[in-house]
Tab-separated table of N, CA, C and O in Angstrom:
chain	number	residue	atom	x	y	z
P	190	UNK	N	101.097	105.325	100.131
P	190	UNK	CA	102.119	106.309	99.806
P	190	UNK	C	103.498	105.731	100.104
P	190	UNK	O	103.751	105.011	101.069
P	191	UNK	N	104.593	106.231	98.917
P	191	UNK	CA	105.898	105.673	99.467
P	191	UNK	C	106.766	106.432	100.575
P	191	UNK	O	106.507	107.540	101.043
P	192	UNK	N	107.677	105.741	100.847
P	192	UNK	CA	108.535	106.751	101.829
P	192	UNK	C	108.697	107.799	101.233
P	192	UNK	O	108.039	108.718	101.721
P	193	UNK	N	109.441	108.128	100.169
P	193	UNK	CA	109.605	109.217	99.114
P	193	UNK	C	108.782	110.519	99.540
P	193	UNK	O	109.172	111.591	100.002
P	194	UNK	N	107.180	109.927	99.140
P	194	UNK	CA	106.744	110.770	98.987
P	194	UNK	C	106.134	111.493	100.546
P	194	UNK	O	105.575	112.567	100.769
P	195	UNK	N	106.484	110.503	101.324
P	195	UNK	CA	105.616	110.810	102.540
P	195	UNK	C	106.800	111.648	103.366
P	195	UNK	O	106.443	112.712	103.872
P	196	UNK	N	108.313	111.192	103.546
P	196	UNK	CA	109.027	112.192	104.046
P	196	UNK	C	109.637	113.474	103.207
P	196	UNK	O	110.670	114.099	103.446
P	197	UNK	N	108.747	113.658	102.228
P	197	UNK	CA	109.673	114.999	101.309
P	197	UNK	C	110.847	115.217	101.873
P	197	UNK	O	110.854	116.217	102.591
P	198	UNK	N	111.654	114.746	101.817
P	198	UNK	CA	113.690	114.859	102.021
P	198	UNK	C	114.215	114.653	100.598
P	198	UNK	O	113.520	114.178	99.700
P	199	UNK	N	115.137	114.935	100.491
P	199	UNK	CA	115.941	115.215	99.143
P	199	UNK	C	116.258	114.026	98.749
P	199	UNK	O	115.940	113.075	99.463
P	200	UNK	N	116.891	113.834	97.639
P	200	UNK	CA	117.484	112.868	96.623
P	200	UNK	C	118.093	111.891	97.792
P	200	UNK	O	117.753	110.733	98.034
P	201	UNK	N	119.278	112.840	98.571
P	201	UNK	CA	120.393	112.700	99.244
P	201	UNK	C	120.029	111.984	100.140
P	201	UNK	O	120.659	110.939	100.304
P	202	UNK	N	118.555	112.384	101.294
P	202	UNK	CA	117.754	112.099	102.612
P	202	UNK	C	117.200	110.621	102.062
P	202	UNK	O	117.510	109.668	102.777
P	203	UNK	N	116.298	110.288	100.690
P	203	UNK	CA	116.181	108.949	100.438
P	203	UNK	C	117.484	108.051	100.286
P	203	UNK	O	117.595	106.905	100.722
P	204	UNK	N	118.273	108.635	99.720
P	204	UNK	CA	119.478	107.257	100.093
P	204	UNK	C	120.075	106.692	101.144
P	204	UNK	O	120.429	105.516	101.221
P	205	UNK	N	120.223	107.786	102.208
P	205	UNK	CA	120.408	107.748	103.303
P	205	UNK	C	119.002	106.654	104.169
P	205	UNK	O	119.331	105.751	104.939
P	206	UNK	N	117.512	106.958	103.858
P	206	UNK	CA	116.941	105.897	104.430
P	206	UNK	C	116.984	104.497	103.540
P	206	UNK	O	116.855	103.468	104.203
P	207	UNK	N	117.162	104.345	102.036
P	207	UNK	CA	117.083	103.247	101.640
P	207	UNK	C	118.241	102.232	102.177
P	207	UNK	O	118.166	101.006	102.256
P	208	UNK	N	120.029	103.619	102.747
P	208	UNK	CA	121.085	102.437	103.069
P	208	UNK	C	120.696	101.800	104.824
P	208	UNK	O	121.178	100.825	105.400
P	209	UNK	N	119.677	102.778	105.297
P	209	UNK	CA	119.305	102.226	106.517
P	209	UNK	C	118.552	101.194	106.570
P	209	UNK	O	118.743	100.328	107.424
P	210	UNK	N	117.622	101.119	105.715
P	210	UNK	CA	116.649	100.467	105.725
P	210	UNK	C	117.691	98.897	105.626
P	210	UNK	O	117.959	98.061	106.489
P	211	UNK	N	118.132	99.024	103.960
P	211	UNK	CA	119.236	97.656	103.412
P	211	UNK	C	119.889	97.496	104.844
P	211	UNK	O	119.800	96.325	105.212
P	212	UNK	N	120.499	98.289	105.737
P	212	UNK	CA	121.860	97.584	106.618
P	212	UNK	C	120.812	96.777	107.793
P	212	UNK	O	120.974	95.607	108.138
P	213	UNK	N	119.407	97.949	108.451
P	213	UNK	CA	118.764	96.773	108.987
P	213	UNK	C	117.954	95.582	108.594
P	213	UNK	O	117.450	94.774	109.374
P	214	UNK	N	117.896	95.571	107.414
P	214	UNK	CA	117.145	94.484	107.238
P	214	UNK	C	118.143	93.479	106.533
P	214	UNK	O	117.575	92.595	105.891
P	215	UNK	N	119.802	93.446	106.535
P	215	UNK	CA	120.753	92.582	106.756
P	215	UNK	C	121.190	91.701	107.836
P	215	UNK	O	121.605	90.543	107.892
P	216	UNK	N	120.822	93.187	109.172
P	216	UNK	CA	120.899	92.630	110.599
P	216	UNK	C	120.317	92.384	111.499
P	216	UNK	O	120.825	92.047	112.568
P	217	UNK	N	118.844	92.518	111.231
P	217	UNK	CA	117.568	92.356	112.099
P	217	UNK	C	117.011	91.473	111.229
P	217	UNK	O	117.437	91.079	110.143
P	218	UNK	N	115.578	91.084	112.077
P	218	UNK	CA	114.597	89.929	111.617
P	218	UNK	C	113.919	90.581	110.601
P	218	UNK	O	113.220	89.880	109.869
P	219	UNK	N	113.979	91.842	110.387
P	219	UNK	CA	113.064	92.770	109.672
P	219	UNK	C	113.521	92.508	108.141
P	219	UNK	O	114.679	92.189	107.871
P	220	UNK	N	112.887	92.609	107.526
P	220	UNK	CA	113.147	92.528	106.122
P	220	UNK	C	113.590	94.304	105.628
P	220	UNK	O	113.220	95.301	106.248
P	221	UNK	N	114.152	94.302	104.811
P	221	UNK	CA	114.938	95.888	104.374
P	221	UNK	C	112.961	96.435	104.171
P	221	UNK	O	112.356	97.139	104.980
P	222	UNK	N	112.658	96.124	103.497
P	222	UNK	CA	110.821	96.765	102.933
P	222	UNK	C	110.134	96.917	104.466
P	222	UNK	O	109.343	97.799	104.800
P	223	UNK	N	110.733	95.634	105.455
P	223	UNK	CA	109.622	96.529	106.981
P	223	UNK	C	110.335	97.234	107.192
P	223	UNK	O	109.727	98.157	107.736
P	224	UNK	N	111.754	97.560	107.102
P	224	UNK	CA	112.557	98.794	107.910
P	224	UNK	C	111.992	99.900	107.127
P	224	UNK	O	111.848	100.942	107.767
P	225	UNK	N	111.551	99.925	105.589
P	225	UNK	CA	111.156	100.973	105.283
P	225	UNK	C	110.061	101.552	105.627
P	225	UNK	O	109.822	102.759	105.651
P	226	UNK	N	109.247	100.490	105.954
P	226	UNK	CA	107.863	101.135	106.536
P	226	UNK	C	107.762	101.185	107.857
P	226	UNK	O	106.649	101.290	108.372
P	227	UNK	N	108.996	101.114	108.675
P	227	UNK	CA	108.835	102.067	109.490
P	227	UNK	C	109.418	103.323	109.838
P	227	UNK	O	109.579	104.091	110.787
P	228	UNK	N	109.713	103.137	108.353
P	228	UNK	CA	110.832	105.067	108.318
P	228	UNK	C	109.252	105.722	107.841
P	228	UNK	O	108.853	106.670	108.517
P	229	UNK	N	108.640	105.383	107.052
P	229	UNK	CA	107.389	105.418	106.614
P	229	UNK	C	106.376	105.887	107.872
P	229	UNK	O	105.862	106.950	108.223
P	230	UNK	N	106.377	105.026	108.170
P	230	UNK	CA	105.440	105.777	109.902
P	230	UNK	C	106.095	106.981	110.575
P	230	UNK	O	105.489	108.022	110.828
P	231	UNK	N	107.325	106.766	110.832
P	231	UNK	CA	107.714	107.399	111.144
P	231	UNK	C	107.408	108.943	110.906
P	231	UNK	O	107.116	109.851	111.684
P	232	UNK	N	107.601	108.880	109.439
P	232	UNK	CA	107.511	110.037	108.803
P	232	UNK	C	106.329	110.549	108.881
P	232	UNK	O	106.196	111.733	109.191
P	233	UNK	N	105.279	109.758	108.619
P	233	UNK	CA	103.613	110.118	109.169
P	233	UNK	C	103.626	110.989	110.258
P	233	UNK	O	102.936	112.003	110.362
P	234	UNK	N	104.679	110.432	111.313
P	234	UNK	CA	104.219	110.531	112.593
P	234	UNK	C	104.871	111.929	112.650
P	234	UNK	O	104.373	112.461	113.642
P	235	UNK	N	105.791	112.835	112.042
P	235	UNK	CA	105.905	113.796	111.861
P	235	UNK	C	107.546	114.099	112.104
P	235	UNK	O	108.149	115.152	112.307
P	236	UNK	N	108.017	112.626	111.987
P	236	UNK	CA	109.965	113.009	112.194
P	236	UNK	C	110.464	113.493	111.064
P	236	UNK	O	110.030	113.237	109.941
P	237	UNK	N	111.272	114.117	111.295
P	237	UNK	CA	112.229	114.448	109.732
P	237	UNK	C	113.631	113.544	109.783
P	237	UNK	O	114.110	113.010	110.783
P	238	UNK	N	114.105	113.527	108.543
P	238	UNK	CA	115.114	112.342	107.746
P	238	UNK	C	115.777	111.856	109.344
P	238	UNK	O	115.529	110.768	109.864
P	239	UNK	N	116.642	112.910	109.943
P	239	UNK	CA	117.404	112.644	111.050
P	239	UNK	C	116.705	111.826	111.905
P	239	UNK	O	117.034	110.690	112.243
P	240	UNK	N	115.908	112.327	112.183
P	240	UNK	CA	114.962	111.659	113.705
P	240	UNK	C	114.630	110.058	113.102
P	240	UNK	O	114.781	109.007	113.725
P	241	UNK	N	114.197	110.209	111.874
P	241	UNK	CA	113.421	108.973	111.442
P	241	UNK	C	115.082	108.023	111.567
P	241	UNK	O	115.139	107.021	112.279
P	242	UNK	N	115.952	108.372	111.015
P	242	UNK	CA	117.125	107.640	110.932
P	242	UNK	C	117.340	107.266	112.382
P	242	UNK	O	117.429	106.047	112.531
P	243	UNK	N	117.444	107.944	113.442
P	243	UNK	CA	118.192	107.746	114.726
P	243	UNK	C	116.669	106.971	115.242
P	243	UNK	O	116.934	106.130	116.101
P	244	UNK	N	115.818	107.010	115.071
P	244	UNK	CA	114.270	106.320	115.835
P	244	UNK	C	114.655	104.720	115.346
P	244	UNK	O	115.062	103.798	116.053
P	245	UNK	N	114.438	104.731	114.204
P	245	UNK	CA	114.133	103.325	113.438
P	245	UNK	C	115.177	102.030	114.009
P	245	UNK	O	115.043	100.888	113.568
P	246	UNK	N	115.918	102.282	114.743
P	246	UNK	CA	116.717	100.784	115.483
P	246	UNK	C	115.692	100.367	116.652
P	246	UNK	O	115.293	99.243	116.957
P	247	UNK	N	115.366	101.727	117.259
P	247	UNK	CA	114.411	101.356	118.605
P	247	UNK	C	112.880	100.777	118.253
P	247	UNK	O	112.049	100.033	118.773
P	248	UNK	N	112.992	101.377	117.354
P	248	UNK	CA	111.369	100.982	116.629
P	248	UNK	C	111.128	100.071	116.112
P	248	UNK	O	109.986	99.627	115.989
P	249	UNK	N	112.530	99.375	115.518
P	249	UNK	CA	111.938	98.052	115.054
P	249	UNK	C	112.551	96.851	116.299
P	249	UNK	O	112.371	95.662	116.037
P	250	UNK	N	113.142	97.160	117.400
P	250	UNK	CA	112.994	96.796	118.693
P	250	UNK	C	111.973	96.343	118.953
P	250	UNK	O	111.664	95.156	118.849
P	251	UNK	N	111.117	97.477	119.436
P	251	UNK	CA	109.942	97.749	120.021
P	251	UNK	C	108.896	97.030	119.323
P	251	UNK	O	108.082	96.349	119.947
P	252	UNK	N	108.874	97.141	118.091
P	252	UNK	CA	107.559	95.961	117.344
P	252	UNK	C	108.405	94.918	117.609
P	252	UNK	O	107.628	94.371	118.390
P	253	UNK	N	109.492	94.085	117.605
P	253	UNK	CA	109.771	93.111	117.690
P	253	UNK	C	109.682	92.357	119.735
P	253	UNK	O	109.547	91.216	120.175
P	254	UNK	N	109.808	93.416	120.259
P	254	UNK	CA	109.172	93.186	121.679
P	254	UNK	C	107.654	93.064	121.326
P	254	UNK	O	107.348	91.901	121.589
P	255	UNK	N	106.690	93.659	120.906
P	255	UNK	CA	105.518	93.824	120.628
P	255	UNK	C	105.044	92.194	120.615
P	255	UNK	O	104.520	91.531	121.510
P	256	UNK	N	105.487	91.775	119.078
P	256	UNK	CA	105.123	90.871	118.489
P	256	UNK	C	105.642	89.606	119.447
P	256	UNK	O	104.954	88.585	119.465
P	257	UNK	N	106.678	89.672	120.121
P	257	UNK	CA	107.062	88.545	120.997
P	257	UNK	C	106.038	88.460	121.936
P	257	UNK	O	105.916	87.279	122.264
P	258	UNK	N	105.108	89.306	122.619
P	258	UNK	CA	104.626	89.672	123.600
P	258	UNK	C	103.068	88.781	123.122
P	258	UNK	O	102.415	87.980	123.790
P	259	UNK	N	102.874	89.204	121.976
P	259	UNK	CA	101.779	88.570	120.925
P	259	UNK	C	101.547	87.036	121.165
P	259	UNK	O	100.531	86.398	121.443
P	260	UNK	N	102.938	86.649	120.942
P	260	UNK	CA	103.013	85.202	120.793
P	260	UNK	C	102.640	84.559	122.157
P	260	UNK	O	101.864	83.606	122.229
P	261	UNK	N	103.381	85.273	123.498
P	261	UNK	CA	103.490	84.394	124.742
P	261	UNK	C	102.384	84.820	124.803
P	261	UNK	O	101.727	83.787	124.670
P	262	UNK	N	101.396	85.953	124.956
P	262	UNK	CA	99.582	85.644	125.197
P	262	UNK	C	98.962	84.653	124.291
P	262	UNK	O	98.033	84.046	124.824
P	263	UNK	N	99.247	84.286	122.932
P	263	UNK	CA	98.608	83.424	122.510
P	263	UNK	C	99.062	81.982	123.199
P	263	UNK	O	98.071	81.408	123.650
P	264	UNK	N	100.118	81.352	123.372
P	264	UNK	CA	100.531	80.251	123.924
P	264	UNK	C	100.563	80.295	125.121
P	264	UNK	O	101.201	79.392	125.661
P	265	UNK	N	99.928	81.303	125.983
P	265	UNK	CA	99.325	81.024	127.428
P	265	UNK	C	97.460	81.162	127.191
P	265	UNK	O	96.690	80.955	128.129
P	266	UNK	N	97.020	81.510	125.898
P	266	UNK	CA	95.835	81.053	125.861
P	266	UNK	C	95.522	79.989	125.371
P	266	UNK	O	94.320	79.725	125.385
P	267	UNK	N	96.273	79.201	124.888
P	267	UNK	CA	96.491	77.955	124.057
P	267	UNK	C	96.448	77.089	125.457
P	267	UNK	O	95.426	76.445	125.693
P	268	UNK	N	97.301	77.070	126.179
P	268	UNK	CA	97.673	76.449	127.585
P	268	UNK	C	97.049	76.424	128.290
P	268	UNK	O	97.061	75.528	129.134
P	269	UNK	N	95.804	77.856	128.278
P	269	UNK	CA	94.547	78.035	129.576
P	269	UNK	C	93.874	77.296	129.079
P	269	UNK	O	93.410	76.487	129.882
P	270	UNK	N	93.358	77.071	127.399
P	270	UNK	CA	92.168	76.362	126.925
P	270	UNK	C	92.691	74.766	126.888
P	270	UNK	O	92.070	74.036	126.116
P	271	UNK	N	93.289	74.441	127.310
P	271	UNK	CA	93.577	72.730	127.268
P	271	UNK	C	93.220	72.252	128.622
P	271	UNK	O	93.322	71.058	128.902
């Protein structure tokens, strides 16, 4: 499902996440399409336009702590098995 359809918000509420999505994925590691899918979860998760807008800087934080976190367990299991 697209964002569209998954946050039912108006014409107005999708432009507003597509210019969020474009400005973080200008200024983060995130590509504009992951910022959308995590307005996308978001929206799953039951935020509306606002919330999803004001969440999505911390959120793509937070997977990006995630995924860092990913890496140093793999290259300390890399390091245990040698």
């Amino acid at each position: 499902a697209t964002l569209r359809s998954v946050s039912q918000g108006t014409a107005e509420d999708f432009a507003r996440q597509e210019l969020a999505a474009r400005q973080l994925g200008a200024t983060t590691q995130f590509a504009a399409s992951e910022a959308a899918d995590g307005l996308t979860f978001l929206a799953r998760a039951g935020f509306d336009v606002n919330e999803q807008l004001a969440a999505l800087p911390a959120t793509l934080d937070l997977a990006l702590a995630g995924e860092i976190i990913r890496r140093e367990e793999s290259l300390a299991a890399a390091v245990a098995a040698q």
